[in-house]
CSV table of C-alpha atoms and ligand atoms in Angstrom, one decimal:
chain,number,residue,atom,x,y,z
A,1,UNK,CA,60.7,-46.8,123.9
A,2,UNK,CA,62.9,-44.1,124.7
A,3,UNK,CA,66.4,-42.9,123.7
A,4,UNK,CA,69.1,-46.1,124.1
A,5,UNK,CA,73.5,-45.9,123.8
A,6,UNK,CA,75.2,-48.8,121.9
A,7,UNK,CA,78.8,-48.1,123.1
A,8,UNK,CA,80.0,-51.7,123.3
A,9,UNK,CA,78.2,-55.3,122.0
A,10,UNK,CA,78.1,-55.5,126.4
A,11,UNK,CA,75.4,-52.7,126.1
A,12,UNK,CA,72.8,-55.1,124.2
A,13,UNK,CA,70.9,-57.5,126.2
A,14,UNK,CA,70.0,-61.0,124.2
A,15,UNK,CA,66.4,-59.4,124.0
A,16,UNK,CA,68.0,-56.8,122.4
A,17,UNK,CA,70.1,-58.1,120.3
A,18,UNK,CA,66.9,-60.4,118.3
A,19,UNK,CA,64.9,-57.5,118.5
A,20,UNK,CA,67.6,-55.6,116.9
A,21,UNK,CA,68.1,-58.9,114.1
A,22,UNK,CA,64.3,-59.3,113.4
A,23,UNK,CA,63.6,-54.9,112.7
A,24,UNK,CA,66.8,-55.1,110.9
A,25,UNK,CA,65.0,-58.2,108.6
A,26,UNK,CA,62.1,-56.4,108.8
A,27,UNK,CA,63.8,-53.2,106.6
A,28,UNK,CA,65.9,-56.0,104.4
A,29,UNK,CA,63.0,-56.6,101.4
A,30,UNK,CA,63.3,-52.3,101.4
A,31,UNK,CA,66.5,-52.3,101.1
A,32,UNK,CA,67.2,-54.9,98.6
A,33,UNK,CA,65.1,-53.3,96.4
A,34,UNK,CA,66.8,-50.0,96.0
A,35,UNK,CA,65.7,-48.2,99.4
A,36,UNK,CA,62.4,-46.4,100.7
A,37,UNK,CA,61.3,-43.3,102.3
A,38,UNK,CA,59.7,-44.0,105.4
A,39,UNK,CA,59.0,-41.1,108.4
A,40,UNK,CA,59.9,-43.3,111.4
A,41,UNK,CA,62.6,-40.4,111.9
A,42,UNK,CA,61.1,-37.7,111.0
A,43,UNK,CA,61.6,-34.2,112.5
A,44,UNK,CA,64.9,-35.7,114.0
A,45,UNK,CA,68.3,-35.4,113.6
A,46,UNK,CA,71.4,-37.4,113.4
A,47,UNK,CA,75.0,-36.4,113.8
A,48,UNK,CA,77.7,-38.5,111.8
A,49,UNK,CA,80.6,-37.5,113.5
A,50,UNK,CA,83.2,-39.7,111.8
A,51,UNK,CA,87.4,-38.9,113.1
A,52,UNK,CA,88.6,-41.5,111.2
A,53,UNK,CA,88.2,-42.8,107.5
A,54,UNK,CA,85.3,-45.0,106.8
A,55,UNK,CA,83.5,-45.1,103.5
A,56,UNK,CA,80.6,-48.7,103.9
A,57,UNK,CA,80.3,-47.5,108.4
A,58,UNK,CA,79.3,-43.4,107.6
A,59,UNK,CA,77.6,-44.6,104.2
A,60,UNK,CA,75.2,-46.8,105.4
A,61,UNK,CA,74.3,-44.8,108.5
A,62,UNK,CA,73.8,-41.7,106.4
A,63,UNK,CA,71.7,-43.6,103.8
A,64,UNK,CA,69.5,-45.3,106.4
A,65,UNK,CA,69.2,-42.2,108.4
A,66,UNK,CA,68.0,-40.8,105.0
A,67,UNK,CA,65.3,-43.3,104.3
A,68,UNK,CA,63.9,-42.9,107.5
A,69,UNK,CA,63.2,-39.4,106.9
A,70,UNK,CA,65.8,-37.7,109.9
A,71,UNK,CA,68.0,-35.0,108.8
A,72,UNK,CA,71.4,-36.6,109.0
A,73,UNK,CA,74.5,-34.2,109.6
A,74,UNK,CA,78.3,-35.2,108.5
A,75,UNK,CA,80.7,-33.9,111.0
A,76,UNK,CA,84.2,-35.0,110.9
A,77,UNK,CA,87.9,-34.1,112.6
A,78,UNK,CA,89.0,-31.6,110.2
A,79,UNK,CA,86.9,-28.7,109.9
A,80,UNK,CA,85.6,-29.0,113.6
A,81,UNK,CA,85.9,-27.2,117.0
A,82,UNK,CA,88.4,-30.2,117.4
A,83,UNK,CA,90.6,-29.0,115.1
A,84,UNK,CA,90.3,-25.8,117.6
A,85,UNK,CA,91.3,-27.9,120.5
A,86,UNK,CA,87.6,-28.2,121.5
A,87,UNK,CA,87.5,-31.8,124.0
A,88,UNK,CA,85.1,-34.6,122.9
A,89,UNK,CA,83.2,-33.9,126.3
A,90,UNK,CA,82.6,-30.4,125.4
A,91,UNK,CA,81.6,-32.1,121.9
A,92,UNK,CA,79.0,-33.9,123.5
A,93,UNK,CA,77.6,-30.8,125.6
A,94,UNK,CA,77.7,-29.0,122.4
A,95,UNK,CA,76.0,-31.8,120.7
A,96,UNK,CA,73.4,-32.3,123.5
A,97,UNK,CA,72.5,-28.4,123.9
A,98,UNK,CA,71.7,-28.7,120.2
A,99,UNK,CA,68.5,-31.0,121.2
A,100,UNK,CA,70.0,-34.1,118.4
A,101,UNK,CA,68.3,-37.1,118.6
A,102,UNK,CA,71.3,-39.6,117.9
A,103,UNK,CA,74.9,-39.0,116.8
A,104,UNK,CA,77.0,-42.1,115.6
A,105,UNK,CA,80.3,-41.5,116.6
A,106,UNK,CA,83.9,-43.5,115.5
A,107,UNK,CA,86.9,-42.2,117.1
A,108,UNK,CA,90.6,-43.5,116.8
A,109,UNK,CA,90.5,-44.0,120.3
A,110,UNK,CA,88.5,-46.5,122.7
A,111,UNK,CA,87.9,-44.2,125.4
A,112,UNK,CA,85.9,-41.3,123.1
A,113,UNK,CA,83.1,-42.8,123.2
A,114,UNK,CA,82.6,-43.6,127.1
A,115,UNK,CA,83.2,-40.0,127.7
A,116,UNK,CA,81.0,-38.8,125.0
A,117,UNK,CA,78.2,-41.3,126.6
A,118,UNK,CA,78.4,-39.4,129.9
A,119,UNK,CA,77.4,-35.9,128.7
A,120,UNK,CA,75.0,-36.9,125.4
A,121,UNK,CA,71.3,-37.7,126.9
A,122,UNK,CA,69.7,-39.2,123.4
A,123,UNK,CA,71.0,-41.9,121.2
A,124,UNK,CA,74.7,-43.1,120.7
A,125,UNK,CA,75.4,-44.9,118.1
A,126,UNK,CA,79.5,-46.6,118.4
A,127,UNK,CA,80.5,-46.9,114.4
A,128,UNK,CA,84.0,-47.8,116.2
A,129,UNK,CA,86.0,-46.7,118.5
A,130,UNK,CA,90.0,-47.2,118.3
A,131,UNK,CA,90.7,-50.8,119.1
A,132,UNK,CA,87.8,-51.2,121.2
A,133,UNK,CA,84.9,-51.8,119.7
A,134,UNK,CA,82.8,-51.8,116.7
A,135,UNK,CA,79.6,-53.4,118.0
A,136,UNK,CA,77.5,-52.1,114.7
A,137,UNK,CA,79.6,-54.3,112.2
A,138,UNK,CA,79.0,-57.1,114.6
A,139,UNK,CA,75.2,-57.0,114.5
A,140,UNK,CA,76.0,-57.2,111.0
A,141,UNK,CA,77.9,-60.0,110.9
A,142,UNK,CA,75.2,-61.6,113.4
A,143,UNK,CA,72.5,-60.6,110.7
A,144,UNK,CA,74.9,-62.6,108.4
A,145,UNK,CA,76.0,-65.3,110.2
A,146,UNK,CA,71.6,-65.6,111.3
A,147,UNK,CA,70.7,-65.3,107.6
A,148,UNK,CA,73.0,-68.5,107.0
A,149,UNK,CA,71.6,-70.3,109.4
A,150,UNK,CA,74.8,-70.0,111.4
A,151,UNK,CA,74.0,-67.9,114.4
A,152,UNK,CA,73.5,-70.7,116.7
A,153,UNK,CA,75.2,-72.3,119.6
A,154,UNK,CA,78.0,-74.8,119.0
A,155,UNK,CA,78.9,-73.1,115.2
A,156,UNK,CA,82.7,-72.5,115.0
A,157,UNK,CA,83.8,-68.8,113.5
A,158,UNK,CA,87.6,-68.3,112.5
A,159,UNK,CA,88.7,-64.8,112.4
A,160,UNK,CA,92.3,-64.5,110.4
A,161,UNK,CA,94.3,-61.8,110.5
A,162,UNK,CA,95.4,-58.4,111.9
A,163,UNK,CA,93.8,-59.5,115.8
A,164,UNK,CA,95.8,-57.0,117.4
A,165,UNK,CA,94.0,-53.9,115.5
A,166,UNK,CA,90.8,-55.4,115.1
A,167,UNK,CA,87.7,-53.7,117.1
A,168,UNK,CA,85.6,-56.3,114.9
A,169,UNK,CA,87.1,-59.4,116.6
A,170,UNK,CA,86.9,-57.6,120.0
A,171,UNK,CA,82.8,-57.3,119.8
A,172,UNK,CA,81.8,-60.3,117.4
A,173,UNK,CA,84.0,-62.3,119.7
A,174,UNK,CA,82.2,-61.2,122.6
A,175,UNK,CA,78.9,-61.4,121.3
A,176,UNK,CA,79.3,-65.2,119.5
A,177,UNK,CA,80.6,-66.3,123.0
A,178,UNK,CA,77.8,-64.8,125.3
A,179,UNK,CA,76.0,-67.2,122.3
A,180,UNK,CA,77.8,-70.3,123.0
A,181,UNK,CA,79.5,-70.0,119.7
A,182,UNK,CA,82.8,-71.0,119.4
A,183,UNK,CA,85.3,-68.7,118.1
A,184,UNK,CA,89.2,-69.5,116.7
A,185,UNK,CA,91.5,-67.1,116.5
A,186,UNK,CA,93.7,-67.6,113.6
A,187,UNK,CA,96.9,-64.9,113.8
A,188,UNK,CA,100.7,-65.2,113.9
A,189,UNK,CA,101.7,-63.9,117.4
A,190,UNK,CA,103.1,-60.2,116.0
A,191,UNK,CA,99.0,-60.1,115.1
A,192,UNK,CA,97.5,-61.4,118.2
A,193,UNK,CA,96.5,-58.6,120.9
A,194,UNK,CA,98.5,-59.0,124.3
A,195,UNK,CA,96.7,-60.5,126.7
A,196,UNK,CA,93.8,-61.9,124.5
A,197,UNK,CA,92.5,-64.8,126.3
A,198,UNK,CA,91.3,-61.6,128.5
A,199,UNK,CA,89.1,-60.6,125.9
A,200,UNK,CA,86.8,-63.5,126.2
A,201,UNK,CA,83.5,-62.4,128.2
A,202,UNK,CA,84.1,-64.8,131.2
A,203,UNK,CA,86.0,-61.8,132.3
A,204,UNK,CA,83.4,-59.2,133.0
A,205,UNK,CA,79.8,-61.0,132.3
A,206,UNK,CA,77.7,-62.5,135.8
A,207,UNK,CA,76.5,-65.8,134.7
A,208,UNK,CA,79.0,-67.7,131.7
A,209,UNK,CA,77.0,-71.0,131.7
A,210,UNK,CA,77.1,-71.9,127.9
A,211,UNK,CA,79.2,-69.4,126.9
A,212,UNK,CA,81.6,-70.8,123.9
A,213,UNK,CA,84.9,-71.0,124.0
A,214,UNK,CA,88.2,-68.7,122.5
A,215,UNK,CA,90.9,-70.5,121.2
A,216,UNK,CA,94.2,-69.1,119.5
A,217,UNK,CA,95.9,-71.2,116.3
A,218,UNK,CA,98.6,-69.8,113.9
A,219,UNK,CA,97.9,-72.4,111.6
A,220,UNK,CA,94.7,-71.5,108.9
A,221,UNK,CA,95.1,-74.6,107.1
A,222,UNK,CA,94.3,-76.8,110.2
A,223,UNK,CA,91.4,-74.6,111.2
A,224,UNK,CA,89.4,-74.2,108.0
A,225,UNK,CA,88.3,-77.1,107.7
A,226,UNK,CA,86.6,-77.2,111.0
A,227,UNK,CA,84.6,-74.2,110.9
A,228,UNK,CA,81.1,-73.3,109.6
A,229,UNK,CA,82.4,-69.4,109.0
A,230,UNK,CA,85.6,-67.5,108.3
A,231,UNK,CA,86.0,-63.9,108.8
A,232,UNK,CA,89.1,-62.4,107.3
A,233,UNK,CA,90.5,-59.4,108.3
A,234,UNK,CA,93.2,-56.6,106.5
A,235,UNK,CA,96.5,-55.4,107.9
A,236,UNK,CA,95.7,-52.1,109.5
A,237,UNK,CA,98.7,-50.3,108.5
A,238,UNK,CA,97.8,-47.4,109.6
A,239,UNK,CA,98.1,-48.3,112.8
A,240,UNK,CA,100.9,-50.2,113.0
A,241,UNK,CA,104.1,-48.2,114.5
A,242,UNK,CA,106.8,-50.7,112.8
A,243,UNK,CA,107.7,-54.7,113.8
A,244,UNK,CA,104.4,-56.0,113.7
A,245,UNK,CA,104.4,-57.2,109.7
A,246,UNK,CA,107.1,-57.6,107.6
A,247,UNK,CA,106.1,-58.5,103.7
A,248,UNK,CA,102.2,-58.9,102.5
A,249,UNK,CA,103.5,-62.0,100.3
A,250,UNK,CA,104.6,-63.7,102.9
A,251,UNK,CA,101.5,-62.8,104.6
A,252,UNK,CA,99.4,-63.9,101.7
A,253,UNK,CA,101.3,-67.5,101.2
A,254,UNK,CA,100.8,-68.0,105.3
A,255,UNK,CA,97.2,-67.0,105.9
A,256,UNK,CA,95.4,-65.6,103.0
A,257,UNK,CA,92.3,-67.1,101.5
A,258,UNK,CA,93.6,-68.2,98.5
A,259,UNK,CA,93.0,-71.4,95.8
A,260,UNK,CA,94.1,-74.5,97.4
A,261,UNK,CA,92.7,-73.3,100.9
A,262,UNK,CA,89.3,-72.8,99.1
A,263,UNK,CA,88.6,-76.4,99.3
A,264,UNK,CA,89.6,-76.7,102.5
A,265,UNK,CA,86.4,-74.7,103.7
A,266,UNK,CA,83.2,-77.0,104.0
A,267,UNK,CA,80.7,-76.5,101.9
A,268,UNK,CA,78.2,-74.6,104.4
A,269,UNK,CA,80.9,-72.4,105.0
A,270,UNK,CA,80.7,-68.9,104.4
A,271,UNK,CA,83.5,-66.2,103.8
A,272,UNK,CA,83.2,-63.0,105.6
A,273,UNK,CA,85.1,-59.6,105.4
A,274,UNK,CA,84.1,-56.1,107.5
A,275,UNK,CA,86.4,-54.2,104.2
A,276,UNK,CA,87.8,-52.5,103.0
A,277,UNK,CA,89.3,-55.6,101.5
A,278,UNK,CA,92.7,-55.7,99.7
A,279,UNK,CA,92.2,-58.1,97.0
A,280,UNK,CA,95.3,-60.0,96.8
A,281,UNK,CA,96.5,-59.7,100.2
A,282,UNK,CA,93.8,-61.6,102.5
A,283,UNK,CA,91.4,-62.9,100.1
A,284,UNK,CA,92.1,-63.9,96.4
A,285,UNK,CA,89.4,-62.5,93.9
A,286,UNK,CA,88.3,-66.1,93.7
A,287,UNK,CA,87.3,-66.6,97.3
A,288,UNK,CA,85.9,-63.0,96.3
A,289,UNK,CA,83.6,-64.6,93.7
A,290,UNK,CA,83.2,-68.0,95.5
A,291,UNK,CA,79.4,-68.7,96.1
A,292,UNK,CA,80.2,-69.1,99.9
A,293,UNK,CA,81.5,-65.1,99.9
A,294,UNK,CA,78.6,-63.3,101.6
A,295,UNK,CA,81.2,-59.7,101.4
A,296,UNK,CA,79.3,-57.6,99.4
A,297,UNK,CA,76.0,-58.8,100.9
A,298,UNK,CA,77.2,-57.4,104.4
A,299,UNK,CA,77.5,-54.0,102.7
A,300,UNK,CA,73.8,-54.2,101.4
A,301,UNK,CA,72.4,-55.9,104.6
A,302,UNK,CA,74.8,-53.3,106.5
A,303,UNK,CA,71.8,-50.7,105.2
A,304,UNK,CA,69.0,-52.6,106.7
A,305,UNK,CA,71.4,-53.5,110.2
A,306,UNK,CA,72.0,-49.8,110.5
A,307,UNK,CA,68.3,-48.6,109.9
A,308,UNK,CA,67.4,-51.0,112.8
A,309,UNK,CA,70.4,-49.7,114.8
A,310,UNK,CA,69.2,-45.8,114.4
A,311,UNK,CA,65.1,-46.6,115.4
A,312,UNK,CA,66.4,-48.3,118.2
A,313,UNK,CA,68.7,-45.7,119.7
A,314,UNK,CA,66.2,-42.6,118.7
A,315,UNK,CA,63.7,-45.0,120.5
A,316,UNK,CA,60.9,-44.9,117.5
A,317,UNK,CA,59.8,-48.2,116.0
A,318,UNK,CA,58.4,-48.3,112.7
A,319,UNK,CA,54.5,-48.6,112.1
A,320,UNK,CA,53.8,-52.4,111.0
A,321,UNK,CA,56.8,-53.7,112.7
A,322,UNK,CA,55.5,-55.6,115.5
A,323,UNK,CA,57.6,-56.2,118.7
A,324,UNK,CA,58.3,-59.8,119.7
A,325,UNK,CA,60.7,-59.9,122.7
B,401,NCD,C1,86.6,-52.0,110.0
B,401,NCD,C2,86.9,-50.9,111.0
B,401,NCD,O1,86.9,-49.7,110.7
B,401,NCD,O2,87.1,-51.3,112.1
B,401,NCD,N1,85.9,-51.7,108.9
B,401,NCD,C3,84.6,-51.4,108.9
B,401,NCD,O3,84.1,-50.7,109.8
B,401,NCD,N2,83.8,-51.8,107.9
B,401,NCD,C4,87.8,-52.8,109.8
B,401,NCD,C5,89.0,-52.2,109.1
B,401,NCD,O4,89.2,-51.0,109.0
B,401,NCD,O5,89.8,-53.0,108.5
């Protein structure tokens, strides 16, 4: 195996991508019961370098990277060369002339990341990348969706919420459609990204026979109870420059997952969340606590995801996992 780039969900192959499921099964019993030290990494080194706030994305990368035995290295916007005016490509070359063996990059914008690619020979690792892509948390949620039984062509996903901000909608929406999954994009139209029916993979992939199908709603309570998943999404206010939201009640009474819309999820349903949530807002502590919530078991799988993600890019399987595809 030898050193691989995950920039975008377009990058993994369907080989890949159940090669990339099974490892990740392979490191969940570890996990789950409290973590391991293993030396699939060892002698190598990975750089976290994190421009933008995550706590569950840098986390779990830096505790996987841990368990495996590389030397993992937090680097972040302030305190940098960047801060210096230092560009990411001469990050890269920096990076590169270092001899690293991986670096798992999020950057506020979507174009870091192809750049970086050009001029860092090892592994890349995209923990997100502005509002383009985030193609880690959507193995994740395919790890999720698999362990439910729900990865499967013909299942129906709802994603509710802040659209236009999400890079989690742009890959899992990619990757359930090149599955022939269905996804329904539940948003009023201040939250839906311009021009989204281009986001749908028919738009860039060779060969779209089975591919599902994007649709657009505005109405949650006549899509929930159609679906076998429902991913809800936060506000990103962070990034919102004014117009696009105007009070989180009213948001909450239109499309959060709250009491009465409970019931209208079937039973095999299950609730997903990337987080950080705000309780309240998009989900009610009782959708939190429902037995259908798989939210805080993303975090924990997250681990095991991300420990298959960093083998895979540094090219080094672990000894006793056998390869299938
Ligand atoms: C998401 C992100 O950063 O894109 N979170 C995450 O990675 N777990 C979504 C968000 O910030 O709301």
């Amino acid at each position: 195996m030898s050193y691989r780039h995950l920039v975008s969900i377009r990058d993994l192959s369907e080989p890949d991508l159940h090669q990339l499921l099974d490892l990740s099964e392979w490191f969940m019993p570890q996990v789950e019961a409290g973590g391991f030290k293993m030396d699939t990494l060892r002698g190598t080194s990975c750089i976290l370098l994190f421009y933008e706030a995550s706590t569950r994305t840098r986390a779990s990368f830096e505790v996987a990277g841990k368990m495996l035995g590389s030397d993992t290295i937090n680097v972040g916007s302030k305190g940098s060369s960047t801060e210096k005016g230092e560009t990411v490509k001469d990050t890269a070359l920096t990076l590169n002339a270092m001899d690293h063996n991986c670096v798992v990059m999020r950057h506020e914008t979507a174009d870091a990341i192809n750049i970086f690619a050009q001029y860092f020979e090892r592994g890349l690792v995209n923990a997100g990348s502005g509002l383009g892509q985030h193609p880690t948390q959507a193995l994740l949620d395919a790890l999720t969706l698999r362990r439910a039984g729900l990865l499967e062509k013909g299942r129906r996903v709802a994603i509710v919420g802040d659209l236009r901000h999400s890079r989690v909608m742009r890959s899992n929406l990619q990757l359930w459609a090149s599955l022939g999954m269905d996804t329904v994009l539940v948003a009023p139209p201040q939250l839906m990204p311009d021009g989204w029916e281009g986001l749908h993979p028919e738009h860039w992939a060779d060969d779209t026979t089975g591919y599902g199908s994007v649709t657009w709603d505005t109405d949650i309570d006549r899509v929930l109870p159609d679906v076998d998943a429902v991913m809800m999404l936060r506000m990103q206010r962070e990034r919102m420059d004014g117009g696009y939201l105007t009070n989180s009640d009213e948001y909450s009474k239109l499309y959060g997952l709250f009491g009465h819309r409970m019931k209208k999820l079937p039973p095999h349903a299950i609730i997903m969340h990337p987080g950080p949530v705000n309780r309240g807002v998009e989900i009610s502590e009782e959708a939190f606590l429902d037995p259908r919530c798989r939210i805080t078991e993303q975090v924990t799988w997250g681990v095991a995801s991300r420990c298959a993600l960093l083998c895979w890019s540094c090219g080094r399987l672990p000894v006793g996992f056998a390869v299938t595809a």
